PDB file of C-alpha atoms in Angstrom:
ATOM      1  CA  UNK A   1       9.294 -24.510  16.316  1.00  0.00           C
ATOM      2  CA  UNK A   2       8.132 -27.642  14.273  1.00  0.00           C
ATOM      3  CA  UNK A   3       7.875 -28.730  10.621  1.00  0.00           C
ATOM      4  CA  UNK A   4       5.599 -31.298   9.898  1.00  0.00           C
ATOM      5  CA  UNK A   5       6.124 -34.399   7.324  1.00  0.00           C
ATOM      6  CA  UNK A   6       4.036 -37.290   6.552  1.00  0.00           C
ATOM      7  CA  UNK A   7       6.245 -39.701   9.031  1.00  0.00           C
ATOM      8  CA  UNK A   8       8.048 -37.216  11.444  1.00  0.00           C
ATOM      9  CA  UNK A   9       7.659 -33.943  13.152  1.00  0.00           C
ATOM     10  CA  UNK A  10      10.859 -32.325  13.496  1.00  0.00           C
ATOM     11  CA  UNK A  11      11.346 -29.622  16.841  1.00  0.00           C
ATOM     12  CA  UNK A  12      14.262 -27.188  16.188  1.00  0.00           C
ATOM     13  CA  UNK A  13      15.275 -23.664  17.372  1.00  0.00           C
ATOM     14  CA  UNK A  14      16.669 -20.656  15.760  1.00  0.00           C
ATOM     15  CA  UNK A  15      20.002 -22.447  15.837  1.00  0.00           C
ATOM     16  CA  UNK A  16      18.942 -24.956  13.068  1.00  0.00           C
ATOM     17  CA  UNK A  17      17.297 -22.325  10.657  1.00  0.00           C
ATOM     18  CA  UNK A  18      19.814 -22.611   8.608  1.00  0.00           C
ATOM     19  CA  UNK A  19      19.518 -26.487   7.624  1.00  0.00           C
ATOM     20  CA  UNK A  20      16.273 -27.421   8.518  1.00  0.00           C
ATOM     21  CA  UNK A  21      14.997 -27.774   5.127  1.00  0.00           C
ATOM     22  CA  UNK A  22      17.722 -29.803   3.832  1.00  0.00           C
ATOM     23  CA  UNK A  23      17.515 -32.414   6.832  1.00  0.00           C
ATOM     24  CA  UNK A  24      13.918 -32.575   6.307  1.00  0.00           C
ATOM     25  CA  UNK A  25      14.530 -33.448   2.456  1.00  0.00           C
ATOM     26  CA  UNK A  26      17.071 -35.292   3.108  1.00  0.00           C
ATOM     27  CA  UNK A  27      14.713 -37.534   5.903  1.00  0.00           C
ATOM     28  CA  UNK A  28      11.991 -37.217   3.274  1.00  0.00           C
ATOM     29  CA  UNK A  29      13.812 -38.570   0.785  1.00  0.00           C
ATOM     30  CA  UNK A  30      15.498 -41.468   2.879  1.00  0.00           C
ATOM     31  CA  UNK A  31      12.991 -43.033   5.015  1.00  0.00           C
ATOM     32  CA  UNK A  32      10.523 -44.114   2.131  1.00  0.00           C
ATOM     33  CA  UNK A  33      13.773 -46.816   1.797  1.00  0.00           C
ATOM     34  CA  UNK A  34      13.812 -47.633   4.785  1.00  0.00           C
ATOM     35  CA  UNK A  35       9.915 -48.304   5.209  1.00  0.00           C
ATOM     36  CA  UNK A  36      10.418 -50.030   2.441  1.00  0.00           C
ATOM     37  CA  UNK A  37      13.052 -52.628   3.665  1.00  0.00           C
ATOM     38  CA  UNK A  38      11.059 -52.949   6.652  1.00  0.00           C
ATOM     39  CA  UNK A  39       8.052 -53.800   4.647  1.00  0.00           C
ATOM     40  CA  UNK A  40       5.984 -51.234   6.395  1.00  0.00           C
ATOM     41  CA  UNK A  41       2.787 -50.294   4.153  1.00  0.00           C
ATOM     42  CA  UNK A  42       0.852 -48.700   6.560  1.00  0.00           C
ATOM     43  CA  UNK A  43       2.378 -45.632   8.789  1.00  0.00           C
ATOM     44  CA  UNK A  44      -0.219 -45.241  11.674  1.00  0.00           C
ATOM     45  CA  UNK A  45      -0.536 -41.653  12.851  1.00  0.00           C
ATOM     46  CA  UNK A  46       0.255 -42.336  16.507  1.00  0.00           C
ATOM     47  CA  UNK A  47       3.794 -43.676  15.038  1.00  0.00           C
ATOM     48  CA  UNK A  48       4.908 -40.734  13.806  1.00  0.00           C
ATOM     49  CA  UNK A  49       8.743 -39.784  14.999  1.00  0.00           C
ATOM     50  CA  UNK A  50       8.912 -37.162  17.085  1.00  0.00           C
ATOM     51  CA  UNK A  51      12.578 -35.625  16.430  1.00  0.00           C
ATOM     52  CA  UNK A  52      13.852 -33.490  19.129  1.00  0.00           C
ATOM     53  CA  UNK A  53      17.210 -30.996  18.043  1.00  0.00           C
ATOM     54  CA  UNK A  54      18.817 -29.878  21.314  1.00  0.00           C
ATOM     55  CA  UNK A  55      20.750 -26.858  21.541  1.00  0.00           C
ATOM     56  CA  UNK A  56      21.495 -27.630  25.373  1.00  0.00           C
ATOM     57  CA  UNK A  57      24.067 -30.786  25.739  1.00  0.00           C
ATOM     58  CA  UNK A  58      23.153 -31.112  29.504  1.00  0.00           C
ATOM     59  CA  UNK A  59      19.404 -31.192  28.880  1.00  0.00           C
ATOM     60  CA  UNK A  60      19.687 -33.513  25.699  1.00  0.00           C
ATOM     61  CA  UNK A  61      21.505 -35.928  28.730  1.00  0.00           C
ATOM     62  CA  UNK A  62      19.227 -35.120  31.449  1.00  0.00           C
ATOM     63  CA  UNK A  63      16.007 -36.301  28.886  1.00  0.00           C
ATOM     64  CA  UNK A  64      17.873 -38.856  27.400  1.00  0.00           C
ATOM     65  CA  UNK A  65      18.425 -40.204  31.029  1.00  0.00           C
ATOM     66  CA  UNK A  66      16.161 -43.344  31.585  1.00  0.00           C
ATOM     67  CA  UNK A  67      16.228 -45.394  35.248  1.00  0.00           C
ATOM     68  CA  UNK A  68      19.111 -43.563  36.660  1.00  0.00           C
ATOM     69  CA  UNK A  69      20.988 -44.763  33.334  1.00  0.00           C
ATOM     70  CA  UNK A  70      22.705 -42.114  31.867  1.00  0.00           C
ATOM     71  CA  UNK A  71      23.920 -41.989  28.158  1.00  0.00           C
ATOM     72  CA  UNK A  72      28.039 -42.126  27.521  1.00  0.00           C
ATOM     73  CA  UNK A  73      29.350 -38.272  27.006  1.00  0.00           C
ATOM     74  CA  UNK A  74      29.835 -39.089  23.591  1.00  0.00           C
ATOM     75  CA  UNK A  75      26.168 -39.678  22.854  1.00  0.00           C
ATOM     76  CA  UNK A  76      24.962 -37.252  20.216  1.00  0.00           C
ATOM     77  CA  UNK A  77      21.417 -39.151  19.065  1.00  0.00           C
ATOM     78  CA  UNK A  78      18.935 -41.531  21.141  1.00  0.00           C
ATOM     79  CA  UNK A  79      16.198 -43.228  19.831  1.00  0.00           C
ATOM     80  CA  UNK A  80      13.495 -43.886  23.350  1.00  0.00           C
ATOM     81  CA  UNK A  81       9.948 -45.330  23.006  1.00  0.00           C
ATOM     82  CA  UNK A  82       8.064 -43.350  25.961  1.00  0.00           C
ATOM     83  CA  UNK A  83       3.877 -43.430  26.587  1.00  0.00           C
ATOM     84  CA  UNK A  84       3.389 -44.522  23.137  1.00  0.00           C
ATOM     85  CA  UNK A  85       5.427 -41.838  21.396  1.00  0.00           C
ATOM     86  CA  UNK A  86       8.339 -42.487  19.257  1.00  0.00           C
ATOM     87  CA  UNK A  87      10.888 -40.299  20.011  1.00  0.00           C
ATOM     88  CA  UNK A  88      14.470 -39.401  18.594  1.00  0.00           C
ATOM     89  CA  UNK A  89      16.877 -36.772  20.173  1.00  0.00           C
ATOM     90  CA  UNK A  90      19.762 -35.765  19.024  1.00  0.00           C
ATOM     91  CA  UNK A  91      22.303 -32.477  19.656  1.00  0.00           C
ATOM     92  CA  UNK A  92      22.021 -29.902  16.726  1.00  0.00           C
ATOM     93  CA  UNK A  93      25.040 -29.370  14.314  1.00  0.00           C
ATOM     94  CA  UNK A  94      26.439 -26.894  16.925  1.00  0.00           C
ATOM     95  CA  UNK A  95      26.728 -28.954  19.869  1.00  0.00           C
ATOM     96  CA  UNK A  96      27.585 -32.379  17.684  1.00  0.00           C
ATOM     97  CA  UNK A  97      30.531 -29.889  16.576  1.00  0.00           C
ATOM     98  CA  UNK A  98      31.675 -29.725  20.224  1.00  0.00           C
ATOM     99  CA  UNK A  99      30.660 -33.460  21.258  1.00  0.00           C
ATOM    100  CA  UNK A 100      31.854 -35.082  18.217  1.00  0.00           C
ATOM    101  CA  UNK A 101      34.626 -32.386  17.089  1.00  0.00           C
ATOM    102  CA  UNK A 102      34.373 -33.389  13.086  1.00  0.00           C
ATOM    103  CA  UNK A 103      30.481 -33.075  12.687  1.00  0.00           C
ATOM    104  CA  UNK A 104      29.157 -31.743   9.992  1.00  0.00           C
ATOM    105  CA  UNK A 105      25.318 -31.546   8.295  1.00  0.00           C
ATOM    106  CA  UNK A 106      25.320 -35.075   6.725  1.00  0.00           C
ATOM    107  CA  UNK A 107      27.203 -36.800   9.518  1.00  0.00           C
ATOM    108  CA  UNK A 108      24.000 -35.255  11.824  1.00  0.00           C
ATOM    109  CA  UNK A 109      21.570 -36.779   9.177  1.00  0.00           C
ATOM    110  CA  UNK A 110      22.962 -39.933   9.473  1.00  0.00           C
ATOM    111  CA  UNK A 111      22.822 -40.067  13.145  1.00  0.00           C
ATOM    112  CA  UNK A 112      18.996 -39.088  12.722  1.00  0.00           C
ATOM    113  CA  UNK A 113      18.366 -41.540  10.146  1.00  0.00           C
ATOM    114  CA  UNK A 114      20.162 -44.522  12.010  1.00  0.00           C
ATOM    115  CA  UNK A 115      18.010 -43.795  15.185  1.00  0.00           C
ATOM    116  CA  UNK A 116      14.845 -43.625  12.397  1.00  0.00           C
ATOM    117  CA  UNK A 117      16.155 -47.211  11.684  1.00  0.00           C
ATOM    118  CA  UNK A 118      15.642 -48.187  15.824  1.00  0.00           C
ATOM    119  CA  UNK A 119      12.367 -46.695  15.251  1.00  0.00           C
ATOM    120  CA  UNK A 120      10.861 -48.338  12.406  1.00  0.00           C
ATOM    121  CA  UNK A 121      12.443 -51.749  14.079  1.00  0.00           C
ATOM    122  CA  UNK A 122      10.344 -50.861  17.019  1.00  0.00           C
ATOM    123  CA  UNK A 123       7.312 -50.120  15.119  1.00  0.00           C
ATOM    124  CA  UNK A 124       7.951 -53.390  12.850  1.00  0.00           C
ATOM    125  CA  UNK A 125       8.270 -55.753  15.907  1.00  0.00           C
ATOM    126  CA  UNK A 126       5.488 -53.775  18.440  1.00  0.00           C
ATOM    127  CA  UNK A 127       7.793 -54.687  21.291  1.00  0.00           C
ATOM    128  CA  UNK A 128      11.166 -53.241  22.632  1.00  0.00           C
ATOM    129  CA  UNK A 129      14.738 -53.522  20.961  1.00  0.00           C
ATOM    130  CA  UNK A 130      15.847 -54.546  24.204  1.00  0.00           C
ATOM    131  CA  UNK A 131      13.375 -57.512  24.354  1.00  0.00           C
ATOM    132  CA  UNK A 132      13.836 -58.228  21.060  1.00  0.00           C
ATOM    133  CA  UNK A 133      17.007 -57.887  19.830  1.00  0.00           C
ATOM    134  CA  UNK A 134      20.298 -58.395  20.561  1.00  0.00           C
ATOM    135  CA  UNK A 135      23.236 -55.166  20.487  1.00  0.00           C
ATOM    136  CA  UNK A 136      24.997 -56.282  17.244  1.00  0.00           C
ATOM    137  CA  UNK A 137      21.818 -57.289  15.459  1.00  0.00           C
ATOM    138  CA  UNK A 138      20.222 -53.768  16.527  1.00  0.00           C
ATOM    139  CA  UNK A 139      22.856 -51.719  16.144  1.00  0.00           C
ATOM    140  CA  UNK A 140      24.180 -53.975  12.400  1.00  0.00           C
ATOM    141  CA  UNK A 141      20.717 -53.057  11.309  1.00  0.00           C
ATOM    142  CA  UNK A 142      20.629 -49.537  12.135  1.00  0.00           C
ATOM    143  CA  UNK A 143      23.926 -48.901  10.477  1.00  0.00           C
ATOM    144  CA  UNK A 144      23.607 -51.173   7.484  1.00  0.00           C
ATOM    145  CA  UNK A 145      20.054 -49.792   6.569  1.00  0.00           C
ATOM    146  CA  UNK A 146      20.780 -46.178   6.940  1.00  0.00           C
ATOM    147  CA  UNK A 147      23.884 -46.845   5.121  1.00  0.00           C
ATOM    148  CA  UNK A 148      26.103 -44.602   7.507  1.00  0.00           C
ATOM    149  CA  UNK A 149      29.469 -45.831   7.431  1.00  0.00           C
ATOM    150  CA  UNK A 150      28.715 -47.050   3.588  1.00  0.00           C
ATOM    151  CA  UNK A 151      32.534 -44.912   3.076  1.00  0.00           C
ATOM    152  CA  UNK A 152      33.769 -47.436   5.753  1.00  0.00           C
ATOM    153  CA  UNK A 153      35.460 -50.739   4.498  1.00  0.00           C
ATOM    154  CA  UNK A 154      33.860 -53.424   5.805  1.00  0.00           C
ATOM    155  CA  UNK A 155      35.697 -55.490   8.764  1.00  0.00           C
ATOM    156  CA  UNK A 156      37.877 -58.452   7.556  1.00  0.00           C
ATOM    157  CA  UNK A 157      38.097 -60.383  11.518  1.00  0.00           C
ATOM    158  CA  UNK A 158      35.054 -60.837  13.861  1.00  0.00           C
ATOM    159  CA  UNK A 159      35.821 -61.398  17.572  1.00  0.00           C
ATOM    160  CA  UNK A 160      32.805 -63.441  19.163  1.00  0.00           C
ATOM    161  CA  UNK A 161      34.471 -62.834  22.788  1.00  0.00           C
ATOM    162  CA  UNK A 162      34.726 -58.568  21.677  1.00  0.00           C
ATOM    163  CA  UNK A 163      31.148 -58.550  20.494  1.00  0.00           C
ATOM    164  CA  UNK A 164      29.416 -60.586  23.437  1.00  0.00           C
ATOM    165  CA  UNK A 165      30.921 -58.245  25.715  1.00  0.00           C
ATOM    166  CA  UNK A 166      29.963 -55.253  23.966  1.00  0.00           C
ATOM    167  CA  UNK A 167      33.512 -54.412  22.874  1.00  0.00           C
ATOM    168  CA  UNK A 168      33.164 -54.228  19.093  1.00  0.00           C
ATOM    169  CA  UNK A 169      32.830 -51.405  17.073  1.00  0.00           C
ATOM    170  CA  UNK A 170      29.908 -50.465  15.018  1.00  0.00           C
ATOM    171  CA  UNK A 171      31.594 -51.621  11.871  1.00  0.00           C
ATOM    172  CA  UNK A 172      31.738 -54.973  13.310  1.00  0.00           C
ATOM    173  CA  UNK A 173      28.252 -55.247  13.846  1.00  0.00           C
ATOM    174  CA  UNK A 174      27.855 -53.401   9.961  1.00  0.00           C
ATOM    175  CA  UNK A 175      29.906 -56.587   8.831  1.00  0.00           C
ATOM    176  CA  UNK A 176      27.990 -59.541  10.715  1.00  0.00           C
ATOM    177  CA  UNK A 177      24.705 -58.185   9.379  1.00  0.00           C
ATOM    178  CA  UNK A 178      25.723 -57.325   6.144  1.00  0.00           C
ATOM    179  CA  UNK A 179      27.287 -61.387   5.490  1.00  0.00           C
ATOM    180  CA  UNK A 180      23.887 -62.375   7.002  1.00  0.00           C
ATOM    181  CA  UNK A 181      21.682 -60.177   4.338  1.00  0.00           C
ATOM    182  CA  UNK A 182      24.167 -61.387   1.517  1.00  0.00           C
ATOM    183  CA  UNK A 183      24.214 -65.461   2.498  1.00  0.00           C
ATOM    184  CA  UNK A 184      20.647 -65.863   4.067  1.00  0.00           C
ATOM    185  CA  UNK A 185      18.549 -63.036   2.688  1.00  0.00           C
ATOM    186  CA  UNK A 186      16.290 -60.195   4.057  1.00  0.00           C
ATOM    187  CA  UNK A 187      13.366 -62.243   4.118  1.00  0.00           C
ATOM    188  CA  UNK A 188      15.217 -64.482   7.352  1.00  0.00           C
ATOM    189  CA  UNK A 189      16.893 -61.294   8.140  1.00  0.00           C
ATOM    190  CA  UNK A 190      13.175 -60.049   8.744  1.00  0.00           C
ATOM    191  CA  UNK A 191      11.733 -63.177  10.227  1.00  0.00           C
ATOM    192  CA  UNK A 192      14.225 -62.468  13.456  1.00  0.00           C
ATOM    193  CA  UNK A 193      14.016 -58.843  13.961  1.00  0.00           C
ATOM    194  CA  UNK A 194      11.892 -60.173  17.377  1.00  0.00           C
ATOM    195  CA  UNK A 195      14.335 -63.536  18.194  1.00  0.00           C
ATOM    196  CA  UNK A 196      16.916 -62.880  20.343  1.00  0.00           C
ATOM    197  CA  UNK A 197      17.596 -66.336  20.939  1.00  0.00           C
ATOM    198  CA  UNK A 198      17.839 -67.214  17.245  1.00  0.00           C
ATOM    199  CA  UNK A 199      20.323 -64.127  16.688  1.00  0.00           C
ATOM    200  CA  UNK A 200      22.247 -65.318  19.743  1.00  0.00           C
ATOM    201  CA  UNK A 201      22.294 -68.672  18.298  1.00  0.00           C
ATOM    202  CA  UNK A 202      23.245 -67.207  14.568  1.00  0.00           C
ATOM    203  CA  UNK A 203      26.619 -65.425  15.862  1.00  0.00           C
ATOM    204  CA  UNK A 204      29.521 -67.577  16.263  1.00  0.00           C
ATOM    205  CA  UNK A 205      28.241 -69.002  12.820  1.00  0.00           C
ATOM    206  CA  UNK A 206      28.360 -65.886  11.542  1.00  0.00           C
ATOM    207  CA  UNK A 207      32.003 -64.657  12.911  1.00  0.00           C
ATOM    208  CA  UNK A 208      33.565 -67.910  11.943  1.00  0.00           C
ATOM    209  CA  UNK A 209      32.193 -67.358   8.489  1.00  0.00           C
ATOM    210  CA  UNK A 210      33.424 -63.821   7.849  1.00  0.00           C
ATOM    211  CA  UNK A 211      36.774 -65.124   9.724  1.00  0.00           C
ATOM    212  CA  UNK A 212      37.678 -67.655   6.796  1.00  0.00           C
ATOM    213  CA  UNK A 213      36.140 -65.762   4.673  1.00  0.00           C
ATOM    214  CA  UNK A 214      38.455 -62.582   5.191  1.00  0.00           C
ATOM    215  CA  UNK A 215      36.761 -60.246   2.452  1.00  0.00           C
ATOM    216  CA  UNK A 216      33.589 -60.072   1.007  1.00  0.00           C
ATOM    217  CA  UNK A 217      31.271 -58.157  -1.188  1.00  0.00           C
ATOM    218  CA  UNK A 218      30.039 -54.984   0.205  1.00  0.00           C
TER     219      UNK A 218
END
């Protein structure tokens, strides 16, 4: 089945009767902001998100598989650009429950509307995340817009050596972009959604900051 919105098309089964109208309000109601921050006017047809719910964890994996690379068991949401179509899959509340143990409705929403965040990055910057972006600046973004771990204190240390090898949490990456919205602005913030380099360049800056810093405002 498939409900229809003005920026996504949502595919459930009988498994998500239950709460598919309050995740589509709740996307409805959310991604206006997020458009917003984005400074997206225009929503072009052909970029409509196309959100998959799975009710099948080893089919979720086997589609979310891409070049032989296949997603970390506790994937529950994946955001993939493929022939022109964006696309987000994630498990339903059901298998979440079993994947992530403490899922519930809103925690699902949030997974949704972080990959919506990839999406409308993508759409912004007409190029791949990969190409464009670098993992803490992506991910940051994603969490920091969609406001998912808003509950979450933010980090008080940065570890340059942690987050260059990919070994910082999410709330890490939460804290680096939130200091750079707060002490350069969204405009800059926007200017480098597409320059690697110049968020390469921005991030021992950045955790040396927050480091003498210690705490700052959320």
């Amino acid at each position: 089945m498939t409900l229809q919105s003005d920026y996504f098309d949502i595919h459930y089964t009988n498994d998500d009767l239950s709460y598919i109208q309050e995740m589509t309000a709740f996307l409805r109601e959310k991604l206006p902001d997020i458009m917003n921050f984005f400074d997206i006017k225009q929503f072009d047809s052909n970029d409509t998100l196309q959100i998959y719910l799975y009710n099948d964890y080893e089919q979720f994996i086997k589609d979310c598989t891409i070049d032989e690379f296949v997603p970390p068991s506790y994937t529950a949401a994946k955001f993939e650009r493929m022939h022109g179509i964006n696309i987000i899959r994630a498990l339903n509340l059901t298998e979440q429950k079993v994947v992530k143990k403490d899922s519930d409705l809103i925690k699902l929403e949030y997974r949704i509307l972080h990959e919506c965040v990839h999406a409308l990055h993508r759409i912004k910057i007409r190029m791949p995340l990969t190409k464009g972006g670098t993992l803490w600046f992506v991910e940051g973004l994603a969490v920091t817009v969609s406001h998912q771990y808003d509950d979450i204190p933010l980090e008080s240390t940065c570890i340059l050596e942690d987050i260059i090898a990919h070994k910082a949490n999410y709330n890490t990456y939460r804290t680096l972009v939130t200091y750079l919205l707060q002490e350069y602005g969204q405009d800059f913030l926007l200017s480098i959604l597409d320059k690697k380099e110049i968020q390469e360049e921005l991030l021992p800056t950045l955790c040396n900051a927050i480091n003498r810093q210690k705490t700052f405002k959320k």
